[in-house]
Coordinates of C-alpha atoms (C1' of nucleotides) in Angstrom, one line a residue:
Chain A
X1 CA 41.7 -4.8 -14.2
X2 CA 39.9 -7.3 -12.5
X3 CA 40.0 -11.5 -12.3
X4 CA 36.8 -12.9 -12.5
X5 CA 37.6 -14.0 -8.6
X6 CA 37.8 -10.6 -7.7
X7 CA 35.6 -8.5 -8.8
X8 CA 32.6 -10.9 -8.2
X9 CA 33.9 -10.2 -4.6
X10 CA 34.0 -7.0 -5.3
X11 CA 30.3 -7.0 -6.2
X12 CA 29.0 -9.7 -4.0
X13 CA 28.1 -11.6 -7.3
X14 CA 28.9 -15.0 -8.2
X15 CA 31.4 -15.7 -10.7
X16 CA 28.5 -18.1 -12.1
X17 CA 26.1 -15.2 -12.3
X18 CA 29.3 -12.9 -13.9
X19 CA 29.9 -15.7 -16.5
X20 CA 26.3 -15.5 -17.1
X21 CA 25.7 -12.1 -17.3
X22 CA 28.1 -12.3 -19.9
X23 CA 26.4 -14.7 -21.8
X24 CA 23.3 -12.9 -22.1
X25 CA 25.0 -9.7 -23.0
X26 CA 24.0 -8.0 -20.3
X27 CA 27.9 -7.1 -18.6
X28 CA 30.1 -7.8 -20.6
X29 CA 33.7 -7.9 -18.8
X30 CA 36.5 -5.0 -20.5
X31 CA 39.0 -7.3 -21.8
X32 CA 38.8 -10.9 -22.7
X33 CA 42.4 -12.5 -23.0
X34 CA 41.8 -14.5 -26.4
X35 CA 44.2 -17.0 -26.0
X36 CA 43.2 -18.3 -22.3
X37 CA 39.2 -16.4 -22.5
X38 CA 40.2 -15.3 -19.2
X39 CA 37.8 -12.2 -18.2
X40 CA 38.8 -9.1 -17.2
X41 CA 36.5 -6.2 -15.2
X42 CA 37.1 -2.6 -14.1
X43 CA 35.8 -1.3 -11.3
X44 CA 34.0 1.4 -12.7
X45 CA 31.8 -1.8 -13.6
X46 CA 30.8 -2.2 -10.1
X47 CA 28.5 0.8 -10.9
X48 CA 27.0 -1.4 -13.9
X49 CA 26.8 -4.0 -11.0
X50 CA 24.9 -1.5 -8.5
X51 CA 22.2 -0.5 -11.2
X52 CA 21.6 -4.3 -12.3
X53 CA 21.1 -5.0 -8.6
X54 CA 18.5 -2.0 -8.4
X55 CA 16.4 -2.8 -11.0
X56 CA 16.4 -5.7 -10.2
X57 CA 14.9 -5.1 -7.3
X58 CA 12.4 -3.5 -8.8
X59 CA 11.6 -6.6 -10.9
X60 CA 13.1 -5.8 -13.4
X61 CA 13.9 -9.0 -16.0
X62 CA 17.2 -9.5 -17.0
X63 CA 16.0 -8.6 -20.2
X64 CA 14.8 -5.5 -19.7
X65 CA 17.8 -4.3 -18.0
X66 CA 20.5 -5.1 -20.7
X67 CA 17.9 -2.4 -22.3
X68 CA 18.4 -0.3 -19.9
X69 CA 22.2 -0.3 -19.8
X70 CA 21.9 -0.3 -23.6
X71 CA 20.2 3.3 -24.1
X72 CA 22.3 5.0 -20.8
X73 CA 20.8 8.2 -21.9
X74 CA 17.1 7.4 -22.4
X75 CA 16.1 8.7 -18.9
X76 CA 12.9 9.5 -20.5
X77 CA 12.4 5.4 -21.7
X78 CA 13.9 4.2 -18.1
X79 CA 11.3 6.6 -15.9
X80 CA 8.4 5.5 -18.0
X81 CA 9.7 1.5 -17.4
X82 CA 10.3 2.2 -13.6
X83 CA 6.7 4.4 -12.8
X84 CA 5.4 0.8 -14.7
X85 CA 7.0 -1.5 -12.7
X86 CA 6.0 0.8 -9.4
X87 CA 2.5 0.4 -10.3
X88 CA 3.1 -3.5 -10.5
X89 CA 4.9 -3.4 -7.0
X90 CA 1.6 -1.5 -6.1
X91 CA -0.4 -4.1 -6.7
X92 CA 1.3 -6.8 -5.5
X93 CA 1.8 -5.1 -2.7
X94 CA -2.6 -4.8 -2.6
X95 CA -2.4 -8.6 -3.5
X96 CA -0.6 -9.5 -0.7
X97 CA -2.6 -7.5 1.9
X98 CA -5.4 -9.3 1.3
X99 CA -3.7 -12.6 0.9
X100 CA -2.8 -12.2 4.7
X101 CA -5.7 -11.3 5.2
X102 CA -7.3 -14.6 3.7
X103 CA -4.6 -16.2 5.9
X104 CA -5.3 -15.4 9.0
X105 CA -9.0 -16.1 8.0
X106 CA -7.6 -19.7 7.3
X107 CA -5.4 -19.7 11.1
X108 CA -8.7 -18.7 12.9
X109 CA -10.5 -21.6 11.3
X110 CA -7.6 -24.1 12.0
X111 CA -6.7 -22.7 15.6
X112 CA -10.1 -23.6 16.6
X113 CA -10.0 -27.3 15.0
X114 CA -11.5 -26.5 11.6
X115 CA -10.4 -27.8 8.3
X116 CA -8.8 -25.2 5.7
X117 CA -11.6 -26.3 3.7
X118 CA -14.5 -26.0 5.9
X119 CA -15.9 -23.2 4.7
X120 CA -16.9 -24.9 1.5
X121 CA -19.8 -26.7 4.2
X122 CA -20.9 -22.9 4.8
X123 CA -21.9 -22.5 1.0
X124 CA -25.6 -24.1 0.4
X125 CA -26.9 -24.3 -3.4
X126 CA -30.6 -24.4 -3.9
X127 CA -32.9 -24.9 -6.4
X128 CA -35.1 -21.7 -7.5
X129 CA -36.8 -20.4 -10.3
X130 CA -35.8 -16.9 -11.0
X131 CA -38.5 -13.8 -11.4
X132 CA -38.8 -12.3 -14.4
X133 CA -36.7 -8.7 -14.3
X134 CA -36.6 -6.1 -16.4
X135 CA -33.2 -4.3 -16.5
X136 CA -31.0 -2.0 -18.3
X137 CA -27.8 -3.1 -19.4
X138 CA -24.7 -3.3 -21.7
X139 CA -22.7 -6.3 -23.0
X140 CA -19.3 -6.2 -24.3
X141 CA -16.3 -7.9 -24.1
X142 CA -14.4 -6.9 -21.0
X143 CA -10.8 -7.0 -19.1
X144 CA -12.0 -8.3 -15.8
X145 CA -9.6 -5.3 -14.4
X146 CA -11.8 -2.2 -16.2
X147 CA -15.2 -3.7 -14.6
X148 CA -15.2 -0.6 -12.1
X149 CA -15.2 1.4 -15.9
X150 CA -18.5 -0.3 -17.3
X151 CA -20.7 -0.6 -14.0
X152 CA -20.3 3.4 -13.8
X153 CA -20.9 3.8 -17.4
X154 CA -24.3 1.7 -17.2
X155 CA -25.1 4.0 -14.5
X156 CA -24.2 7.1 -16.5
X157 CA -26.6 5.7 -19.3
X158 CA -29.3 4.8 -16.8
X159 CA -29.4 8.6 -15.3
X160 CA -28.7 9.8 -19.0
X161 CA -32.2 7.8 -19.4
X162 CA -33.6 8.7 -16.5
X163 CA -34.3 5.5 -15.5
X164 CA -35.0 4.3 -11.8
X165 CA -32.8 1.7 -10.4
X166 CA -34.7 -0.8 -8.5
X167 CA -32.0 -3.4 -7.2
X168 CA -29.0 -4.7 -7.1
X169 CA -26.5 -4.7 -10.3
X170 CA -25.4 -8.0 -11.7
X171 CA -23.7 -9.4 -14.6
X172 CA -24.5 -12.1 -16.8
X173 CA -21.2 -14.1 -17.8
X174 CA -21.9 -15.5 -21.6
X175 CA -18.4 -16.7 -22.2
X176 CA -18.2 -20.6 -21.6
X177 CA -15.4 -20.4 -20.2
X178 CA -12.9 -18.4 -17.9
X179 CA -11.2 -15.7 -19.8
X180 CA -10.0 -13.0 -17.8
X181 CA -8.4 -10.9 -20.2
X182 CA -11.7 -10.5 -22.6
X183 CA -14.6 -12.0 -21.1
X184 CA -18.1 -11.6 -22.8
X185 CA -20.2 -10.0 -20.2
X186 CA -23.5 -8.4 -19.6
X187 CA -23.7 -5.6 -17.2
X188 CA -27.4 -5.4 -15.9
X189 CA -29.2 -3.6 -13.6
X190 CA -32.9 -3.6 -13.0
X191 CA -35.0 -0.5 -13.8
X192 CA -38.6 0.3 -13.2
X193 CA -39.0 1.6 -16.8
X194 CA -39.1 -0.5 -20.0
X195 CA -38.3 0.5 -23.4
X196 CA -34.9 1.4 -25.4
X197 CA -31.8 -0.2 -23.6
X198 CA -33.8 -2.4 -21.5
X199 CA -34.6 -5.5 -21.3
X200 CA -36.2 -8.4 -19.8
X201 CA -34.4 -11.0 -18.0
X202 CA -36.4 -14.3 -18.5
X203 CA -37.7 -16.2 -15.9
X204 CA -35.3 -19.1 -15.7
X205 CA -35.0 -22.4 -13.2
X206 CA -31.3 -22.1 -11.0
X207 CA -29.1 -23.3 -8.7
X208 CA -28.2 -20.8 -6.9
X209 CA -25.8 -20.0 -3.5
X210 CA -25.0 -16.9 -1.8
X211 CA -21.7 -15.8 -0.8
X212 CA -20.6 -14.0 2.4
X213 CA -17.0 -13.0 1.8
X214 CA -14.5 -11.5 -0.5
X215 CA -14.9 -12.2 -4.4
X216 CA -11.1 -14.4 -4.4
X217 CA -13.9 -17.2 -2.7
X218 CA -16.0 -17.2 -6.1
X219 CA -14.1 -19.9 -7.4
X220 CA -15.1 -22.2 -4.4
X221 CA -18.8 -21.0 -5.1
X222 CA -18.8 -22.2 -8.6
X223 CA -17.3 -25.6 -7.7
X224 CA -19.9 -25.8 -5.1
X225 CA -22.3 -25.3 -7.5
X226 CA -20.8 -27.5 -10.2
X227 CA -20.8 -30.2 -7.6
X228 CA -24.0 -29.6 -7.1
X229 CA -25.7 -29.8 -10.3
X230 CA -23.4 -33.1 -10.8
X231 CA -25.7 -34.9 -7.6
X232 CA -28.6 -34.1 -8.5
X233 CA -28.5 -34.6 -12.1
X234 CA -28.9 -31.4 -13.7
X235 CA -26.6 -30.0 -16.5
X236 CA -25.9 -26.4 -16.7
X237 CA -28.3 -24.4 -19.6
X238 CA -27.6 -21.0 -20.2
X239 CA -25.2 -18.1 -19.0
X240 CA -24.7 -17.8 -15.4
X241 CA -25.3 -14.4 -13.7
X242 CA -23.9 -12.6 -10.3
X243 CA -25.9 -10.2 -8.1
X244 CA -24.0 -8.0 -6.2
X245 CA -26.2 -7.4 -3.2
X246 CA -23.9 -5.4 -1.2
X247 CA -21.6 -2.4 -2.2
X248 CA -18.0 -4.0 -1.8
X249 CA -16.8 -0.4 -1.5
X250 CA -19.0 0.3 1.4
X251 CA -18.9 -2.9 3.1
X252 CA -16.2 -4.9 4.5
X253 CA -14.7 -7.4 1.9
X254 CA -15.8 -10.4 4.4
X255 CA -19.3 -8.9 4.7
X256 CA -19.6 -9.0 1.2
X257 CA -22.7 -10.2 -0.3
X258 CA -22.7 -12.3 -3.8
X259 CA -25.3 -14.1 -5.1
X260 CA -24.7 -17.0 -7.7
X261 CA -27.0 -17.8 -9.9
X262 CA -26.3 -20.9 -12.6
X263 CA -29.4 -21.8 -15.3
X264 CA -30.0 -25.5 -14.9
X265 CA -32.4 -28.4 -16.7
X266 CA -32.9 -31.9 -15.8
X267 CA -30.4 -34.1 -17.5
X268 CA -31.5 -35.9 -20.6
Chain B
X1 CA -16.7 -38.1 -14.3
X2 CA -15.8 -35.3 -16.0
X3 CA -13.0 -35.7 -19.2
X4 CA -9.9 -33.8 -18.8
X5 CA -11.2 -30.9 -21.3
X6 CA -14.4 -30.1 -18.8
X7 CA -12.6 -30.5 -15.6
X8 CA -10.2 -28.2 -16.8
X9 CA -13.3 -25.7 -17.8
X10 CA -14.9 -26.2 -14.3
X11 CA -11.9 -25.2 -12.0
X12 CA -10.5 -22.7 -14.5
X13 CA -7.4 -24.7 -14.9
X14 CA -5.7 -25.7 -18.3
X15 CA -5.1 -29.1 -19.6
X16 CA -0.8 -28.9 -19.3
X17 CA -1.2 -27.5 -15.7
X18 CA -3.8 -31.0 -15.0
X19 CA -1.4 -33.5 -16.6
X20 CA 1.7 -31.4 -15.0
X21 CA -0.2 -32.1 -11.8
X22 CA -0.5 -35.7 -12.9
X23 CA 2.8 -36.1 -13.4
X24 CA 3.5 -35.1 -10.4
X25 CA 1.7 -36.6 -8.1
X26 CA -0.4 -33.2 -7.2
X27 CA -3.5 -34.0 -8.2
X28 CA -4.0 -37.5 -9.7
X29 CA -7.1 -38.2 -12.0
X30 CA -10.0 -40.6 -10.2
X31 CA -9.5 -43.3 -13.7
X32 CA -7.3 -43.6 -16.5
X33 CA -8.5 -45.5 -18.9
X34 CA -5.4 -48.0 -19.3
X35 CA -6.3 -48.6 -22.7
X36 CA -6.3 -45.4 -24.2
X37 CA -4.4 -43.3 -21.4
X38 CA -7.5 -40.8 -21.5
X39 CA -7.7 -39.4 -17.8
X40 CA -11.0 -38.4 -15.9
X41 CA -11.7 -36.3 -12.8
X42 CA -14.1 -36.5 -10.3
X43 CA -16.3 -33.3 -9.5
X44 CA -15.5 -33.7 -6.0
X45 CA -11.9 -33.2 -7.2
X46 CA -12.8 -29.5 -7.3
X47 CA -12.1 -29.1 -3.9
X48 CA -8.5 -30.2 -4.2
X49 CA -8.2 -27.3 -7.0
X50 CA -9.8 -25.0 -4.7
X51 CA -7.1 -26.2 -2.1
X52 CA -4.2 -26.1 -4.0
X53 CA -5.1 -22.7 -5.5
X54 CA -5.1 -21.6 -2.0
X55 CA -1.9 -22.8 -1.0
X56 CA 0.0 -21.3 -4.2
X57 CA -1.5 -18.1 -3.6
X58 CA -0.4 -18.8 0.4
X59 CA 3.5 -19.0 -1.9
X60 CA 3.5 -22.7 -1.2
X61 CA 5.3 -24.7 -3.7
X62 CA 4.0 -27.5 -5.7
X63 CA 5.9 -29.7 -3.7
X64 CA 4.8 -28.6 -0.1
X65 CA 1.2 -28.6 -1.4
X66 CA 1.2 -32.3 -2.5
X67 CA 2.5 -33.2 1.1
X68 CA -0.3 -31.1 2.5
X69 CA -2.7 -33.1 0.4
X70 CA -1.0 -36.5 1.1
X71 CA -1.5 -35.8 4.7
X72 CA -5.2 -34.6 5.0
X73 CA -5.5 -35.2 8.6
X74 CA -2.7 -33.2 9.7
X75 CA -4.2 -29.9 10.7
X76 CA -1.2 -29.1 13.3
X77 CA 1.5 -29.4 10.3
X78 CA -0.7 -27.4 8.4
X79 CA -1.1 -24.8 10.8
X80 CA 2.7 -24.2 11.6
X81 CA 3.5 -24.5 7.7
X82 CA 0.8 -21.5 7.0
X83 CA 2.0 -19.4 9.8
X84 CA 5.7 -20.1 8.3
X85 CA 4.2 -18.5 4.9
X86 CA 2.3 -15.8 6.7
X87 CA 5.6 -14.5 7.9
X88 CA 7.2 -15.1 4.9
X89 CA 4.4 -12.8 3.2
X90 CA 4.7 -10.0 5.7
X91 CA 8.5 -9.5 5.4
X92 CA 7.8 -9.3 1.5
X93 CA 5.6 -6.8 2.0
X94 CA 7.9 -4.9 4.5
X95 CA 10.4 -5.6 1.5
X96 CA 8.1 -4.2 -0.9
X97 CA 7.2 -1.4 1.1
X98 CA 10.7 0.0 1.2
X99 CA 11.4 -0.8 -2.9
X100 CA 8.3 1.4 -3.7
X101 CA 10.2 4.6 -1.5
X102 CA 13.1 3.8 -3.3
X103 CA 11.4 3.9 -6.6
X104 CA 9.8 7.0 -5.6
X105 CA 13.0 8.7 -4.8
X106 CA 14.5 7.1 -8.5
X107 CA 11.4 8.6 -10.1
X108 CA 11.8 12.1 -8.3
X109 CA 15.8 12.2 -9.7
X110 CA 14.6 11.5 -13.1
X111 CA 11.8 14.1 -13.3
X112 CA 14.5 16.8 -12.0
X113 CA 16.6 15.4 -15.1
X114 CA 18.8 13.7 -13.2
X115 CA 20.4 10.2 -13.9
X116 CA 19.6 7.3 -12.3
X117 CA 22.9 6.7 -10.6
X118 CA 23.8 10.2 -9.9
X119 CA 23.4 9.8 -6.2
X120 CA 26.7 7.9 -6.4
X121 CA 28.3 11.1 -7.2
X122 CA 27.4 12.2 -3.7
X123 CA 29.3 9.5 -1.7
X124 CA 32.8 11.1 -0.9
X125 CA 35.2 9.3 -0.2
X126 CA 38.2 10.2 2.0
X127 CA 41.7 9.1 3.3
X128 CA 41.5 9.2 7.1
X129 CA 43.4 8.4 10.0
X130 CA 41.2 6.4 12.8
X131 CA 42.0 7.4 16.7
X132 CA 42.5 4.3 18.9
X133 CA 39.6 3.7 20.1
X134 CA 38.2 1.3 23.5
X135 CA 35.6 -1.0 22.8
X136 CA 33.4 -3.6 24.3
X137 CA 32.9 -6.4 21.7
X138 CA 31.9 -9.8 21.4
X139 CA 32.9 -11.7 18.0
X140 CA 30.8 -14.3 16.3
X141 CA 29.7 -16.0 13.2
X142 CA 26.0 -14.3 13.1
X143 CA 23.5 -14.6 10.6
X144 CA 22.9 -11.1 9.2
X145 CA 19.5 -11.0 9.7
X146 CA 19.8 -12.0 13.4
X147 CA 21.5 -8.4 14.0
X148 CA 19.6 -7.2 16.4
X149 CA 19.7 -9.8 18.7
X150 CA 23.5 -9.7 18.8
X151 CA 23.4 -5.8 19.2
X152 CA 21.3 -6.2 22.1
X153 CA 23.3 -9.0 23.9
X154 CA 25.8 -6.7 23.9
X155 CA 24.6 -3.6 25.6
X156 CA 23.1 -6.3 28.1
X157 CA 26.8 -7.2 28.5
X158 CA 28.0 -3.8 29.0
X159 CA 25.3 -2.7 31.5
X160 CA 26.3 -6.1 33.4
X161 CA 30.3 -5.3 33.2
X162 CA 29.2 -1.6 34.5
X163 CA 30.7 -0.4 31.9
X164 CA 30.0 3.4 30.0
X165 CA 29.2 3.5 26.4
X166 CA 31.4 6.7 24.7
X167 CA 30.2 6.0 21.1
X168 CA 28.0 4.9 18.7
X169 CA 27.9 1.3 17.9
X170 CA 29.9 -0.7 15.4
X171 CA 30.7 -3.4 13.7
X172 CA 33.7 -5.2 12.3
X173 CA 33.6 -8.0 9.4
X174 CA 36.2 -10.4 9.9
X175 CA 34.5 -12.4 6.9
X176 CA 36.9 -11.5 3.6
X177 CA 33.4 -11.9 1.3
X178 CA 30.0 -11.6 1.6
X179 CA 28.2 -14.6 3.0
X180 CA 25.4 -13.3 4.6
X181 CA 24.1 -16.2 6.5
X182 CA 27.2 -16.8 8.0
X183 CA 29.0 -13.8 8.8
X184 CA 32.1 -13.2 10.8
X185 CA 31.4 -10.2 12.5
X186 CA 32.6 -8.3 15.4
X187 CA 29.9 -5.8 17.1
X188 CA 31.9 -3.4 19.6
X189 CA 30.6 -0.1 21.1
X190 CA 33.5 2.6 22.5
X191 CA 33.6 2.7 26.3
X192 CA 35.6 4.1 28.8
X193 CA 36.7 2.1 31.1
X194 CA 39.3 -0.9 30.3
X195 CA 39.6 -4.3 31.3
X196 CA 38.2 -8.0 31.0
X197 CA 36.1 -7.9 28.2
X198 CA 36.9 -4.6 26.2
X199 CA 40.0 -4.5 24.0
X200 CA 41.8 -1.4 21.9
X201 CA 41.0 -0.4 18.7
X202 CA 44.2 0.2 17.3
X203 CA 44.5 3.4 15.2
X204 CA 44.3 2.8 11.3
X205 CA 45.4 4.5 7.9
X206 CA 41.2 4.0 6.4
X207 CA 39.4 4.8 3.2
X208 CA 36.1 6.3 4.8
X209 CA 32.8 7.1 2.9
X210 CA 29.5 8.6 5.1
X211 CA 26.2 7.2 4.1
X212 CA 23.0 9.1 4.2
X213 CA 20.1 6.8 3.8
X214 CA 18.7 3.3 3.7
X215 CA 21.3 0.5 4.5
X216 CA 20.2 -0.6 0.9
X217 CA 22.6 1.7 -0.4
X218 CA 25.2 0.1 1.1
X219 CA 26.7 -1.7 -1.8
X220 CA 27.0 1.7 -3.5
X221 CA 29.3 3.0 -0.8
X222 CA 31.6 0.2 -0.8
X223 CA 31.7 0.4 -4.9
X224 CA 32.8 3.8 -4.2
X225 CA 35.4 2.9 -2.0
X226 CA 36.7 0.1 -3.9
X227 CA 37.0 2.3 -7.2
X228 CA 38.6 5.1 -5.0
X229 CA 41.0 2.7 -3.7
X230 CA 42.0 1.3 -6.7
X231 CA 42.3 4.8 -8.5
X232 CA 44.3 6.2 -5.6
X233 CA 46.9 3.5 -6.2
X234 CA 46.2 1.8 -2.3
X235 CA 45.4 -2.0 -1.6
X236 CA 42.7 -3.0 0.9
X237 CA 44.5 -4.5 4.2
X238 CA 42.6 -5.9 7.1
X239 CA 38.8 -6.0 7.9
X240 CA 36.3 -3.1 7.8
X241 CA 34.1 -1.8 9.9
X242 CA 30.9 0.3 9.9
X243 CA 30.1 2.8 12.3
X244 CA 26.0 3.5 13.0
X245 CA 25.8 7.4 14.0
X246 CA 22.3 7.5 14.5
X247 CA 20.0 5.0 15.6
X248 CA 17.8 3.3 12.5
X249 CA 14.9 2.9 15.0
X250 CA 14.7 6.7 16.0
X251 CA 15.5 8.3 12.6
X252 CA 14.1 7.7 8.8
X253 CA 15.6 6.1 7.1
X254 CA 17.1 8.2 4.3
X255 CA 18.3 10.4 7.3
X256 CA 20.1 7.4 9.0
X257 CA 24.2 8.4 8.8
X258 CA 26.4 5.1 8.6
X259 CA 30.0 5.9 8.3
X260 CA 32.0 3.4 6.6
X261 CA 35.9 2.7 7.1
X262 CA 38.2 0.4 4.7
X263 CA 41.8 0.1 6.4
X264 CA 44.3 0.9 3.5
X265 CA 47.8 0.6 2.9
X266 CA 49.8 2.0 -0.8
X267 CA 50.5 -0.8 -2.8
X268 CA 53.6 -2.3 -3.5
Chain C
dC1 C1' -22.1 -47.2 -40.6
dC2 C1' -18.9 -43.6 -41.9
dT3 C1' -16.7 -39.5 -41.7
dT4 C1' -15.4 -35.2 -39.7
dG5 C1' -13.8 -32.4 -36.4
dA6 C1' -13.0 -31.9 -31.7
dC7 C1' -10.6 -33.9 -28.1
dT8 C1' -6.7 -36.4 -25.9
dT9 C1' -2.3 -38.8 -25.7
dT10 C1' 2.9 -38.7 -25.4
dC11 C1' 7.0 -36.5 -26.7
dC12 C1' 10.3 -32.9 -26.9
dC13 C1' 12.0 -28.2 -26.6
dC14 C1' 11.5 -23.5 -24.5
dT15 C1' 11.1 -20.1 -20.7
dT16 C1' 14.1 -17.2 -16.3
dG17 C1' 18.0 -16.7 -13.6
dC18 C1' 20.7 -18.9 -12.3
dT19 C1' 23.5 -23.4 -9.5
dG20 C1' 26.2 -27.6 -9.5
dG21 C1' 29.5 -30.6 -11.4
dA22 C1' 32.9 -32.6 -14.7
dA23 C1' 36.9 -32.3 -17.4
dC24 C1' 40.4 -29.6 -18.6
dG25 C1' 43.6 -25.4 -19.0
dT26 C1' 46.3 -21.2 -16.4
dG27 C1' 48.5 -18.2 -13.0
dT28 C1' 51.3 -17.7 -9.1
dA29 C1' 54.0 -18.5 -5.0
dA30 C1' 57.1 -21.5 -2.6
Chain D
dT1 C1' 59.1 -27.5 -10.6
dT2 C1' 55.2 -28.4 -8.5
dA3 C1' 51.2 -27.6 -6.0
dC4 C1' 46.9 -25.7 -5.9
dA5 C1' 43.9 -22.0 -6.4
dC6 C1' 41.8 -20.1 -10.1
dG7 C1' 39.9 -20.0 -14.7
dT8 C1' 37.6 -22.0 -19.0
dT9 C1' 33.7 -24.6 -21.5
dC10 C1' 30.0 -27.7 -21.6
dC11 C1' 26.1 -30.4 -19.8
dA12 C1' 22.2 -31.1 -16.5
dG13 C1' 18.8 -29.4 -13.7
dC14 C1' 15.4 -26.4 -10.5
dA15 C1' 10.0 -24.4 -10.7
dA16 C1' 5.8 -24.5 -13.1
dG17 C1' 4.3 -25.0 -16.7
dG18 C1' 3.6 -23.3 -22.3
dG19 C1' 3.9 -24.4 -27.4
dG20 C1' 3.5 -27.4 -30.8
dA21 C1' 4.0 -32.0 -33.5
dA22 C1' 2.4 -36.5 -34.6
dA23 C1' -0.6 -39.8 -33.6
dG24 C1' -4.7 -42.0 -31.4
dT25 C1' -9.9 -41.5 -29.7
dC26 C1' -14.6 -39.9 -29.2
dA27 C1' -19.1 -38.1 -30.3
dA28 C1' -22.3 -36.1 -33.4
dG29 C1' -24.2 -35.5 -38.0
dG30 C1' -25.3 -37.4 -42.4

DNA sequence: CCTTGACTTTCCCCTTGCTGGAACGTGTAA
DNA sequence: TTACACGTTCCAGCAAGGGGAAAGTCAAGG
């Protein structure tokens, strides 16, 4: 049996973290002297140790762990946790691509005596009064993850149909306000034919600004916008709506084309 | 100027993050009323959102992002401080990188029904006897990361000293714990010839275990070790030493070989 | 003008995975 | 016996906010 001292050695683990661990329930030392509460570890608990440190790793939470180390048999339980956590990794892992990507966007810019924030100059708003369209959609509420899932569904129901695309898809945002997780969304595209499942998109006065780049610069359109409207005393009416001229799986992410569209009136 | 409610709607920001921000100085509203404590923002504030969104996606802190902000003109500081995260990101995702093969290599175990620790069972664990041994070495305190460089230094050394390399490379920790930034470490390489500079190896009573695989299984082997000492009645005496048998920038790396030695002595 | 309901304020506690320190008790070697 | 290294508990705090209570404020409808 181990001292405290020594097996956190042992482990490369500080006795805080041991003392801690403890706590929490999640290794629990083999003997606790119950007149001093002096700990006591075997070294077969490095193994405990070794697993803790793995999953870990894997971003696991503490948590989540002690569950592990709970059920030692459920293989079954740990593979399903671990293929989940792997698909999170995964997507960090996309994240962070295109964060450094973003970055060295930003390095360019400031290498050649730009502001970080220059590109916000780039982004022009105007005032324009939309054409009516007519356009087949769907509106539900929506995980902004699944949009892939409901932009080939319209299609399937536009070809079930047999309706004849005539331009860019879009979507119509009728939630006030930023909800990722269930946003109320409109899914339009415009057809040639009227009739069941279509509809026509109202005229409607806009500001409006176009963006060249990858969708994680929306946010910088909208306050553009927002600005905007603010200056030259208008106040937002309506839902805004995105038109996704470009394919953002056939074109570059920073060739992308986006056009914003917000509804406005005069103030008052 | 906007009340904290539609600022917070605008840049897609809650109310506790704004008066966290507040609070600490991140992002100050343009007027508090200083009767009723009610704070409002400034469309133009947007920008800062957009900016400080940026920067925490960039993995800047809170704190490094108000000293960004306080210092609007400094592109230069900016500049180095980005390219300081940049790298930071792309070791992540090296980090990352190697998790998910190790996840992968988890999951395939489990799918053949095997437990999630079994490839401990694999790491043998042996008494040996070491030969004496001629070595070029140099000794320092090295950060861990900084290997490498170290590794290299010394095979300029031995090119300049004319002396022949016999073996593969090695290294000694003269550190009793684990102190990565810090370590006390001695990197050595066999050669032939003696003299100024080289020193013997003496011959040592070891507890050796081979490693197949990533250097992130390293804490496994010595868990091994220390349990098989311990079981075997021994007591670890004097400072360890890894040997590298193959190169970890010629060969994968679950086919990279790293020998392990523990000198021994029975206890008591 | 009044009321109602939405909005805002401050305040305090909670989260995760620990780290640091204080004040005090133990173990062991000389 | 006496150092002194090691151990204990408890309390505070980090980042970056979230949850909720109690109380004050604002704007719109009647």
């Amino acid at each position: 049996m181990l001292s405290i001292g020594s097996f956190s050695k042992a482990a490369n683990i500080t006795t805080k973290t041991l003392r801690y661990y403890d706590e929490i329930g999640l290794l629990r030392p083999v003997y606790v002297d119950s007149d001093t509460g002096y700990r006591y570890y075997d070294v077969a608990q490095l193994e405990s140790v070794l697993l803790i440190g793995r999953l870990k790793a894997y971003d696991f939470s503490l948590d989540e762990i002690a569950r592990v180390l709970q059920n030692p048999r459920d293989s079954a339980g740990l593979l399903t946790a671990i293929a989940h956590k792997r698909a999170r990794i995964e997507s960090m892992l996309a994240n962070y691509a295109d964060v450094l990507k973003q970055i060295d966007g930003d390095i360019a810019n400031l290498e050649r005596g730009k502001h970080i924030m220059s590109y916000l100059e780039q982004i022009a708003v105007e005032l324009i009064t939309t054409e009516p369209m007519n356009v087949a959609s769907i509106r539900e509420k929506i995980n902004v993850k699944e949009y892939g899932k409901y932009i080939s569904g319209l299609f399937g129901k536009i070809a079930e149909d047999k309706l004849t695309p005539i331009g860019a898809p879009m979507s119509v945002y009728h939630s006030a306000e930023y909800t990722p997780e269930s946003y109320d969304v409109e899914i339009a595209v415009p057809v040639r034919e009227t009739g069941s499942g279509t509809r026509v998109f109202p005229s409607r006065l806009c500001a409006r600004a176009t963006l060249k780049g990858a969708y994680t610069e929306l946010p910088s359109v909208y306050a553009k916008i927002r600005e905007w409207i603010e200056r030259e005393g208008y106040v937002m009416a309506g839902a805004w709506f995105e038109i996704y001229t470009t394919d953002p799986a056939e074109v570059p992410p920073d060739e992308n084309i986006t056009e914003v569209y917000v509804p406005v009136e005069k103030q008052g």
